[in-house]
Amino acid sequence: MAEHEDSFEIDFWGNRTYSRKGKRGRPPFERTEENARKVSMLLAMGWNNARVARCIIDPRTGKHISEPTLKRYFRSELQERDFARDRLIARQLEVAAVAAFENGNVGAMRFFNQLVEKNDLMRAEDRIGRPDRPEGAKDEKLGKKETSARAAEEADALLMAELELEASGDKRH
């Protein structure tokens, strides 16, 4: 009796799929480093779990994985979601610095300078935008009614200032 052969095929997107001829059931998911890198990159871009799971293809079945499978096999990547973007930017800086300064790539030097300028701008915005804010303080979340009430107060204050300006006879606007 001949054994059933397992073979690999390439799907439309260039992913390897595993064909199980003659075997029953879906084979268990096998984590690959390529998929782990893809999950980390997508999380760095701010994708949610459902969207990431739809982009991870199990090479053995050719189908996307479910959210529970994503959570089971990529737990460490999911735990790093909050600082994945920082790690991505740090890696970009590292690669650009090596290409620019060790390999003398002029394009990489320009890209590195753009990353440094972007980083400096971000740091300056943080310093200017929140000068009295203590470290670790969270933004105040307002409900719909409170937001509307504050907007009305601001509009009322602007209207009163404009009326006072008109009453004083000053024609500056």
Short mmCIF file of N, CA and C in Angstrom, two decimals:
data_model
loop_
_atom_site.label_atom_id
_atom_site.label_comp_id
_atom_site.label_asym_id
_atom_site.label_seq_id
_atom_site.Cartn_x
_atom_site.Cartn_y
_atom_site.Cartn_z
N MET A 1 0.84 -1.18 0.00
CA MET A 1 0.00 0.00 0.00
C MET A 1 0.89 1.24 0.00
N ALA A 2 0.68 2.14 -0.91
CA ALA A 2 1.51 3.34 -1.02
C ALA A 2 1.05 4.39 -0.02
N GLU A 3 2.04 5.09 0.55
CA GLU A 3 1.72 6.17 1.50
C GLU A 3 1.30 7.40 0.72
N HIS A 4 0.45 8.19 1.38
CA HIS A 4 0.03 9.44 0.76
C HIS A 4 1.15 10.45 0.86
N GLU A 5 1.35 11.18 -0.21
CA GLU A 5 2.44 12.14 -0.23
C GLU A 5 1.95 13.52 0.17
N ASP A 6 2.80 14.26 0.91
CA ASP A 6 2.55 15.66 1.24
C ASP A 6 3.38 16.48 0.27
N SER A 7 2.82 17.56 -0.22
CA SER A 7 3.59 18.38 -1.14
C SER A 7 3.31 19.86 -0.89
N PHE A 8 4.21 20.68 -1.38
CA PHE A 8 4.05 22.12 -1.26
C PHE A 8 3.65 22.69 -2.61
N GLU A 9 2.76 23.68 -2.58
CA GLU A 9 2.36 24.39 -3.78
C GLU A 9 2.50 25.87 -3.51
N ILE A 10 2.52 26.67 -4.56
CA ILE A 10 2.61 28.13 -4.43
C ILE A 10 1.25 28.72 -4.81
N ASP A 11 0.68 29.56 -3.91
CA ASP A 11 -0.61 30.17 -4.22
C ASP A 11 -0.41 31.44 -5.04
N PHE A 12 -1.50 32.13 -5.34
CA PHE A 12 -1.47 33.32 -6.17
C PHE A 12 -0.57 34.42 -5.61
N TRP A 13 -0.49 34.54 -4.28
CA TRP A 13 0.28 35.61 -3.62
C TRP A 13 1.73 35.24 -3.40
N GLY A 14 2.13 34.04 -3.80
CA GLY A 14 3.52 33.62 -3.66
C GLY A 14 3.80 32.91 -2.35
N ASN A 15 2.76 32.59 -1.57
CA ASN A 15 2.94 31.88 -0.31
C ASN A 15 2.98 30.38 -0.57
N ARG A 16 3.84 29.70 0.17
CA ARG A 16 3.89 28.24 0.06
C ARG A 16 2.70 27.65 0.82
N THR A 17 1.98 26.75 0.20
CA THR A 17 0.89 26.06 0.87
C THR A 17 1.20 24.58 0.91
N TYR A 18 0.75 23.96 1.94
CA TYR A 18 1.03 22.55 2.19
C TYR A 18 -0.18 21.74 1.79
N SER A 19 0.01 20.80 0.90
CA SER A 19 -1.07 19.96 0.44
C SER A 19 -1.00 18.61 1.14
N ARG A 20 -2.07 18.24 1.84
CA ARG A 20 -2.12 16.96 2.57
C ARG A 20 -3.05 16.02 1.82
N LYS A 21 -2.51 15.27 0.95
CA LYS A 21 -3.34 14.39 0.14
C LYS A 21 -3.67 13.12 0.92
N GLY A 22 -4.96 12.88 1.09
CA GLY A 22 -5.42 11.66 1.72
C GLY A 22 -5.45 11.68 3.23
N LYS A 23 -5.08 12.78 3.88
CA LYS A 23 -5.10 12.84 5.34
C LYS A 23 -6.32 13.62 5.79
N ARG A 24 -6.82 13.26 6.98
CA ARG A 24 -8.02 13.90 7.49
C ARG A 24 -7.67 15.08 8.38
N GLY A 25 -8.59 16.05 8.38
CA GLY A 25 -8.49 17.17 9.30
C GLY A 25 -7.44 18.19 8.93
N ARG A 26 -7.59 19.34 9.53
CA ARG A 26 -6.63 20.41 9.30
C ARG A 26 -5.41 20.19 10.18
N PRO A 27 -4.23 20.29 9.61
CA PRO A 27 -3.03 20.11 10.44
C PRO A 27 -2.87 21.29 11.39
N PRO A 28 -2.17 21.10 12.51
CA PRO A 28 -1.98 22.21 13.45
C PRO A 28 -1.09 23.29 12.83
N PHE A 29 -1.30 24.51 13.28
CA PHE A 29 -0.52 25.64 12.77
C PHE A 29 0.93 25.50 13.21
N GLU A 30 1.84 25.85 12.32
CA GLU A 30 3.26 25.85 12.66
C GLU A 30 3.78 27.27 12.52
N ARG A 31 4.28 27.82 13.62
CA ARG A 31 4.82 29.18 13.65
C ARG A 31 6.14 29.23 12.87
N THR A 32 6.30 30.26 12.05
CA THR A 32 7.56 30.45 11.33
C THR A 32 8.12 31.83 11.70
N GLU A 33 9.40 32.00 11.53
CA GLU A 33 10.02 33.30 11.83
C GLU A 33 9.52 34.37 10.86
N GLU A 34 9.25 33.98 9.63
CA GLU A 34 8.71 34.94 8.66
C GLU A 34 7.37 35.49 9.14
N ASN A 35 6.49 34.60 9.62
CA ASN A 35 5.20 35.04 10.14
C ASN A 35 5.36 35.88 11.40
N ALA A 36 6.32 35.53 12.26
CA ALA A 36 6.55 36.31 13.48
C ALA A 36 7.00 37.73 13.13
N ARG A 37 7.87 37.88 12.14
CA ARG A 37 8.30 39.21 11.70
C ARG A 37 7.13 39.98 11.10
N LYS A 38 6.30 39.29 10.33
CA LYS A 38 5.15 39.95 9.71
C LYS A 38 4.18 40.44 10.78
N VAL A 39 3.92 39.63 11.80
CA VAL A 39 3.03 40.04 12.90
C VAL A 39 3.59 41.27 13.60
N SER A 40 4.88 41.26 13.91
CA SER A 40 5.51 42.41 14.58
C SER A 40 5.39 43.67 13.74
N MET A 41 5.61 43.56 12.44
CA MET A 41 5.54 44.72 11.56
C MET A 41 4.12 45.26 11.49
N LEU A 42 3.13 44.39 11.37
CA LEU A 42 1.75 44.83 11.27
C LEU A 42 1.27 45.47 12.57
N LEU A 43 1.71 44.93 13.70
CA LEU A 43 1.37 45.53 14.99
C LEU A 43 2.02 46.91 15.12
N ALA A 44 3.22 47.06 14.60
CA ALA A 44 3.90 48.36 14.63
C ALA A 44 3.13 49.39 13.81
N MET A 45 2.42 48.94 12.80
CA MET A 45 1.63 49.85 11.98
C MET A 45 0.26 50.13 12.59
N GLY A 46 -0.03 49.53 13.75
CA GLY A 46 -1.27 49.83 14.46
C GLY A 46 -2.45 48.96 14.09
N TRP A 47 -2.22 47.84 13.43
CA TRP A 47 -3.32 46.97 13.02
C TRP A 47 -3.90 46.25 14.24
N ASN A 48 -5.21 45.95 14.19
CA ASN A 48 -5.82 45.18 15.27
C ASN A 48 -5.63 43.68 15.03
N ASN A 49 -5.97 42.88 16.03
CA ASN A 49 -5.73 41.43 15.95
C ASN A 49 -6.46 40.76 14.79
N ALA A 50 -7.71 41.16 14.56
CA ALA A 50 -8.48 40.52 13.49
C ALA A 50 -7.84 40.78 12.13
N ARG A 51 -7.38 41.99 11.92
CA ARG A 51 -6.77 42.33 10.64
C ARG A 51 -5.44 41.61 10.45
N VAL A 52 -4.66 41.51 11.52
CA VAL A 52 -3.38 40.80 11.45
C VAL A 52 -3.62 39.32 11.16
N ALA A 53 -4.59 38.72 11.85
CA ALA A 53 -4.86 37.29 11.66
C ALA A 53 -5.25 36.97 10.22
N ARG A 54 -5.98 37.89 9.58
CA ARG A 54 -6.38 37.66 8.18
C ARG A 54 -5.19 37.72 7.22
N CYS A 55 -4.09 38.31 7.64
CA CYS A 55 -2.91 38.43 6.76
C CYS A 55 -1.88 37.33 6.99
N ILE A 56 -2.03 36.56 8.04
CA ILE A 56 -1.09 35.48 8.32
C ILE A 56 -1.65 34.20 7.71
N ILE A 57 -0.92 33.65 6.78
CA ILE A 57 -1.35 32.45 6.07
C ILE A 57 -0.59 31.25 6.62
N ASP A 58 -1.33 30.22 6.97
CA ASP A 58 -0.71 28.98 7.40
C ASP A 58 -0.19 28.27 6.16
N PRO A 59 1.14 28.09 6.05
CA PRO A 59 1.68 27.49 4.83
C PRO A 59 1.22 26.05 4.62
N ARG A 60 0.80 25.39 5.66
CA ARG A 60 0.37 23.99 5.52
C ARG A 60 -1.03 23.87 4.99
N THR A 61 -1.88 24.89 5.22
CA THR A 61 -3.27 24.81 4.75
C THR A 61 -3.59 25.83 3.67
N GLY A 62 -2.81 26.90 3.61
CA GLY A 62 -3.09 27.95 2.63
C GLY A 62 -4.22 28.86 3.06
N LYS A 63 -4.67 28.77 4.32
CA LYS A 63 -5.76 29.59 4.81
C LYS A 63 -5.25 30.52 5.90
N HIS A 64 -5.98 31.63 6.08
CA HIS A 64 -5.57 32.55 7.13
C HIS A 64 -5.89 31.95 8.50
N ILE A 65 -5.21 32.46 9.51
CA ILE A 65 -5.40 31.91 10.85
C ILE A 65 -6.50 32.68 11.58
N SER A 66 -7.00 32.11 12.66
CA SER A 66 -8.02 32.76 13.46
C SER A 66 -7.37 33.62 14.54
N GLU A 67 -8.18 34.47 15.18
CA GLU A 67 -7.64 35.30 16.26
C GLU A 67 -7.13 34.46 17.43
N PRO A 68 -7.85 33.39 17.85
CA PRO A 68 -7.29 32.57 18.93
C PRO A 68 -5.94 31.94 18.57
N THR A 69 -5.77 31.55 17.32
CA THR A 69 -4.48 30.99 16.88
C THR A 69 -3.41 32.07 16.93
N LEU A 70 -3.76 33.28 16.50
CA LEU A 70 -2.82 34.39 16.57
C LEU A 70 -2.38 34.62 18.02
N LYS A 71 -3.34 34.63 18.93
CA LYS A 71 -3.03 34.86 20.34
C LYS A 71 -2.20 33.72 20.93
N ARG A 72 -2.43 32.51 20.49
CA ARG A 72 -1.71 31.37 21.04
C ARG A 72 -0.26 31.31 20.56
N TYR A 73 -0.04 31.53 19.27
CA TYR A 73 1.28 31.33 18.71
C TYR A 73 2.15 32.59 18.64
N PHE A 74 1.51 33.76 18.76
CA PHE A 74 2.27 35.01 18.66
C PHE A 74 2.06 35.88 19.91
N ARG A 75 1.98 35.24 21.05
CA ARG A 75 1.74 35.95 22.32
C ARG A 75 2.83 36.98 22.61
N SER A 76 4.09 36.62 22.40
CA SER A 76 5.18 37.55 22.73
C SER A 76 5.12 38.80 21.85
N GLU A 77 4.78 38.65 20.57
CA GLU A 77 4.67 39.80 19.69
C GLU A 77 3.49 40.68 20.09
N LEU A 78 2.38 40.07 20.47
CA LEU A 78 1.20 40.83 20.87
C LEU A 78 1.44 41.61 22.16
N GLN A 79 2.26 41.06 23.06
CA GLN A 79 2.56 41.77 24.30
C GLN A 79 3.43 42.99 24.05
N GLU A 80 4.13 43.04 22.94
CA GLU A 80 5.01 44.16 22.61
C GLU A 80 4.32 45.20 21.74
N ARG A 81 3.00 45.10 21.59
CA ARG A 81 2.23 45.99 20.72
C ARG A 81 2.46 47.47 21.06
N ASP A 82 2.51 47.82 22.35
CA ASP A 82 2.60 49.22 22.76
C ASP A 82 3.90 49.89 22.32
N PHE A 83 4.98 49.14 22.20
CA PHE A 83 6.23 49.76 21.80
C PHE A 83 6.78 49.17 20.51
N ALA A 84 5.93 48.50 19.74
CA ALA A 84 6.36 47.92 18.47
C ALA A 84 6.76 49.01 17.47
N ARG A 85 6.03 50.13 17.47
CA ARG A 85 6.35 51.22 16.54
C ARG A 85 7.73 51.79 16.86
N ASP A 86 8.03 51.96 18.17
CA ASP A 86 9.34 52.46 18.56
C ASP A 86 10.45 51.51 18.14
N ARG A 87 10.21 50.21 18.26
CA ARG A 87 11.21 49.23 17.85
C ARG A 87 11.42 49.27 16.34
N LEU A 88 10.33 49.48 15.58
CA LEU A 88 10.44 49.58 14.13
C LEU A 88 11.28 50.80 13.73
N ILE A 89 11.02 51.94 14.35
CA ILE A 89 11.78 53.15 14.03
C ILE A 89 13.23 53.00 14.45
N ALA A 90 13.46 52.36 15.62
CA ALA A 90 14.83 52.13 16.07
C ALA A 90 15.57 51.24 15.07
N ARG A 91 14.90 50.24 14.53
CA ARG A 91 15.53 49.36 13.54
C ARG A 91 15.83 50.12 12.25
N GLN A 92 14.90 51.01 11.84
CA GLN A 92 15.14 51.84 10.66
C GLN A 92 16.38 52.71 10.87
N LEU A 93 16.49 53.33 12.02
CA LEU A 93 17.65 54.16 12.33
C LEU A 93 18.93 53.35 12.28
N GLU A 94 18.88 52.15 12.86
CA GLU A 94 20.06 51.29 12.89
C GLU A 94 20.52 50.90 11.48
N VAL A 95 19.58 50.45 10.66
CA VAL A 95 19.92 50.02 9.30
C VAL A 95 20.39 51.21 8.46
N ALA A 96 19.72 52.36 8.61
CA ALA A 96 20.12 53.55 7.85
C ALA A 96 21.50 54.03 8.28
N ALA A 97 21.80 53.95 9.57
CA ALA A 97 23.12 54.38 10.05
C ALA A 97 24.22 53.48 9.51
N VAL A 98 23.99 52.19 9.50
CA VAL A 98 24.99 51.26 8.97
C VAL A 98 25.21 51.53 7.48
N ALA A 99 24.11 51.66 6.73
CA ALA A 99 24.24 51.89 5.29
C ALA A 99 24.89 53.24 5.00
N ALA A 100 24.57 54.25 5.83
CA ALA A 100 25.09 55.59 5.57
C ALA A 100 26.55 55.73 5.96
N PHE A 101 26.89 55.30 7.16
CA PHE A 101 28.20 55.61 7.70
C PHE A 101 29.24 54.52 7.48
N GLU A 102 28.80 53.28 7.41
CA GLU A 102 29.77 52.21 7.18
C GLU A 102 29.93 51.90 5.69
N ASN A 103 28.82 52.03 4.95
CA ASN A 103 28.86 51.71 3.52
C ASN A 103 28.97 52.96 2.65
N GLY A 104 28.79 54.14 3.24
CA GLY A 104 28.92 55.38 2.49
C GLY A 104 27.80 55.64 1.50
N ASN A 105 26.62 55.10 1.74
CA ASN A 105 25.48 55.27 0.86
C ASN A 105 24.88 56.66 1.07
N VAL A 106 24.92 57.52 0.05
CA VAL A 106 24.44 58.89 0.17
C VAL A 106 22.92 58.93 0.38
N GLY A 107 22.19 58.09 -0.31
CA GLY A 107 20.74 58.02 -0.13
C GLY A 107 20.38 57.63 1.30
N ALA A 108 21.14 56.71 1.86
CA ALA A 108 20.90 56.30 3.24
C ALA A 108 21.23 57.44 4.20
N MET A 109 22.22 58.26 3.86
CA MET A 109 22.55 59.42 4.69
C MET A 109 21.39 60.40 4.72
N ARG A 110 20.79 60.64 3.55
CA ARG A 110 19.62 61.53 3.49
C ARG A 110 18.47 60.97 4.31
N PHE A 111 18.21 59.68 4.14
CA PHE A 111 17.13 59.04 4.87
C PHE A 111 17.39 59.10 6.38
N PHE A 112 18.62 58.85 6.79
CA PHE A 112 18.98 58.93 8.20
C PHE A 112 18.74 60.34 8.73
N ASN A 113 19.14 61.35 7.97
CA ASN A 113 18.90 62.73 8.39
C ASN A 113 17.42 63.05 8.50
N GLN A 114 16.60 62.51 7.59
CA GLN A 114 15.15 62.71 7.69
C GLN A 114 14.60 62.08 8.96
N LEU A 115 15.08 60.88 9.28
CA LEU A 115 14.62 60.22 10.51
C LEU A 115 15.03 61.01 11.74
N VAL A 116 16.25 61.55 11.74
CA VAL A 116 16.71 62.35 12.89
C VAL A 116 15.87 63.61 13.03
N GLU A 117 15.60 64.30 11.90
CA GLU A 117 14.77 65.51 11.95
C GLU A 117 13.36 65.21 12.44
N LYS A 118 12.81 64.11 11.97
CA LYS A 118 11.46 63.71 12.39
C LYS A 118 11.45 63.41 13.89
N ASN A 119 12.49 62.76 14.38
CA ASN A 119 12.60 62.45 15.80
C ASN A 119 12.73 63.74 16.62
N ASP A 120 13.57 64.69 16.15
CA ASP A 120 13.74 65.96 16.86
C ASP A 120 12.44 66.75 16.91
N LEU A 121 11.69 66.74 15.81
CA LEU A 121 10.41 67.43 15.77
C LEU A 121 9.43 66.81 16.75
N MET A 122 9.39 65.50 16.81
CA MET A 122 8.51 64.80 17.73
C MET A 122 8.86 65.14 19.19
N ARG A 123 10.15 65.17 19.50
CA ARG A 123 10.58 65.50 20.86
C ARG A 123 10.22 66.94 21.21
N ALA A 124 10.38 67.87 20.25
CA ALA A 124 10.03 69.27 20.50
C ALA A 124 8.53 69.43 20.71
N GLU A 125 7.72 68.73 19.92
CA GLU A 125 6.27 68.78 20.10
C GLU A 125 5.87 68.24 21.47
N ASP A 126 6.53 67.20 21.93
CA ASP A 126 6.24 66.67 23.26
C ASP A 126 6.55 67.68 24.35
N ARG A 127 7.67 68.39 24.21
CA ARG A 127 8.06 69.38 25.22
C ARG A 127 7.12 70.58 25.20
N ILE A 128 6.74 71.05 24.02
CA ILE A 128 5.89 72.23 23.91
C ILE A 128 4.44 71.91 24.23
N GLY A 129 3.97 70.79 23.76
CA GLY A 129 2.55 70.44 23.91
C GLY A 129 2.12 70.16 25.32
N ARG A 130 2.99 69.66 26.17
CA ARG A 130 2.60 69.27 27.53
C ARG A 130 3.67 69.71 28.53
N PRO A 131 3.84 71.02 28.77
CA PRO A 131 4.91 71.45 29.66
C PRO A 131 4.67 71.13 31.14
N ASP A 132 3.43 71.23 31.61
CA ASP A 132 3.15 71.02 33.04
C ASP A 132 2.64 69.62 33.34
N ARG A 133 2.69 68.77 32.38
CA ARG A 133 2.14 67.43 32.55
C ARG A 133 3.14 66.52 33.25
N PRO A 134 2.73 65.90 34.37
CA PRO A 134 3.65 64.98 35.05
C PRO A 134 3.87 63.71 34.24
N GLU A 135 5.00 63.08 34.45
CA GLU A 135 5.36 61.85 33.73
C GLU A 135 4.35 60.75 34.06
N GLY A 136 3.83 60.10 33.04
CA GLY A 136 2.91 58.98 33.24
C GLY A 136 1.46 59.41 33.39
N ALA A 137 1.15 60.72 33.32
CA ALA A 137 -0.23 61.18 33.45
C ALA A 137 -1.00 60.84 32.18
N LYS A 138 -2.25 60.51 32.35
CA LYS A 138 -3.10 60.13 31.22
C LYS A 138 -3.96 61.31 30.79
N ASP A 139 -4.37 61.32 29.52
CA ASP A 139 -5.28 62.34 29.03
C ASP A 139 -6.65 62.14 29.67
N GLU A 140 -7.32 63.25 29.95
CA GLU A 140 -8.65 63.18 30.54
C GLU A 140 -9.64 62.83 29.44
N LYS A 141 -10.43 61.80 29.66
CA LYS A 141 -11.42 61.39 28.68
C LYS A 141 -12.76 61.98 29.07
N LEU A 142 -13.34 62.73 28.14
CA LEU A 142 -14.60 63.40 28.40
C LEU A 142 -15.72 62.72 27.65
N GLY A 143 -16.90 62.77 28.26
CA GLY A 143 -18.07 62.24 27.60
C GLY A 143 -18.61 63.24 26.59
N LYS A 144 -19.65 62.84 25.88
CA LYS A 144 -20.25 63.68 24.85
C LYS A 144 -20.82 64.97 25.44
N LYS A 145 -21.52 64.86 26.58
CA LYS A 145 -22.14 66.04 27.19
C LYS A 145 -21.09 67.02 27.70
N GLU A 146 -20.05 66.49 28.35
CA GLU A 146 -18.99 67.36 28.88
C GLU A 146 -18.23 68.05 27.76
N THR A 147 -17.98 67.34 26.68
CA THR A 147 -17.30 67.93 25.52
C THR A 147 -18.14 69.06 24.93
N SER A 148 -19.45 68.83 24.79
CA SER A 148 -20.34 69.86 24.25
C SER A 148 -20.40 71.06 25.18
N ALA A 149 -20.45 70.82 26.49
CA ALA A 149 -20.50 71.92 27.45
C ALA A 149 -19.24 72.77 27.39
N ARG A 150 -18.09 72.12 27.29
CA ARG A 150 -16.82 72.87 27.20
C ARG A 150 -16.73 73.65 25.90
N ALA A 151 -17.19 73.07 24.80
CA ALA A 151 -17.18 73.78 23.52
C ALA A 151 -18.10 74.99 23.57
N ALA A 152 -19.26 74.85 24.23
CA ALA A 152 -20.18 75.98 24.36
C ALA A 152 -19.57 77.09 25.21
N GLU A 153 -18.88 76.73 26.28
CA GLU A 153 -18.23 77.74 27.13
C GLU A 153 -17.15 78.49 26.35
N GLU A 154 -16.36 77.77 25.56
CA GLU A 154 -15.33 78.43 24.76
C GLU A 154 -15.94 79.36 23.72
N ALA A 155 -17.02 78.93 23.06
CA ALA A 155 -17.68 79.76 22.06
C ALA A 155 -18.27 81.00 22.72
N ASP A 156 -18.86 80.84 23.90
CA ASP A 156 -19.43 81.96 24.63
C ASP A 156 -18.35 82.96 25.02
N ALA A 157 -17.20 82.47 25.47
CA ALA A 157 -16.10 83.35 25.86
C ALA A 157 -15.58 84.12 24.64
N LEU A 158 -15.46 83.48 23.50
CA LEU A 158 -15.02 84.16 22.28
C LEU A 158 -16.03 85.22 21.85
N LEU A 159 -17.31 84.92 21.94
CA LEU A 159 -18.35 85.87 21.57
C LEU A 159 -18.31 87.09 22.48
N MET A 160 -18.17 86.87 23.78
CA MET A 160 -18.11 87.97 24.73
C MET A 160 -16.88 88.85 24.46
N ALA A 161 -15.75 88.24 24.15
CA ALA A 161 -14.54 89.01 23.85
C ALA A 161 -14.74 89.86 22.61
N GLU A 162 -15.39 89.31 21.60
CA GLU A 162 -15.65 90.06 20.39
C GLU A 162 -16.63 91.20 20.64
N LEU A 163 -17.67 90.97 21.45
CA LEU A 163 -18.63 92.02 21.78
C LEU A 163 -17.96 93.15 22.56
N GLU A 164 -17.08 92.80 23.49
CA GLU A 164 -16.36 93.82 24.25
C GLU A 164 -15.45 94.63 23.34
N LEU A 165 -14.85 93.96 22.37
CA LEU A 165 -13.97 94.65 21.42
C LEU A 165 -14.77 95.64 20.59
N GLU A 166 -15.97 95.25 20.13
CA GLU A 166 -16.83 96.16 19.36
C GLU A 166 -17.31 97.31 20.21
N ALA A 167 -17.64 97.04 21.48
CA ALA A 167 -18.15 98.08 22.37
C ALA A 167 -17.08 99.13 22.67
N SER A 168 -15.85 98.71 22.70
CA SER A 168 -14.77 99.66 23.00
C SER A 168 -14.47 100.55 21.81
N GLY A 169 -14.99 100.25 20.65
CA GLY A 169 -14.78 101.08 19.47
C GLY A 169 -13.52 100.70 18.70
N ASP A 170 -12.84 99.68 19.11
CA ASP A 170 -11.62 99.24 18.43
C ASP A 170 -12.04 98.45 17.19
N LYS A 171 -11.53 98.83 16.03
CA LYS A 171 -11.91 98.18 14.78
C LYS A 171 -10.96 97.04 14.38
N ARG A 172 -10.07 96.60 15.26
CA ARG A 172 -9.16 95.50 14.93
C ARG A 172 -9.93 94.17 15.05
N HIS A 173 -9.77 93.30 14.09
CA HIS A 173 -10.39 91.97 14.18
C HIS A 173 -9.40 90.94 13.92
#
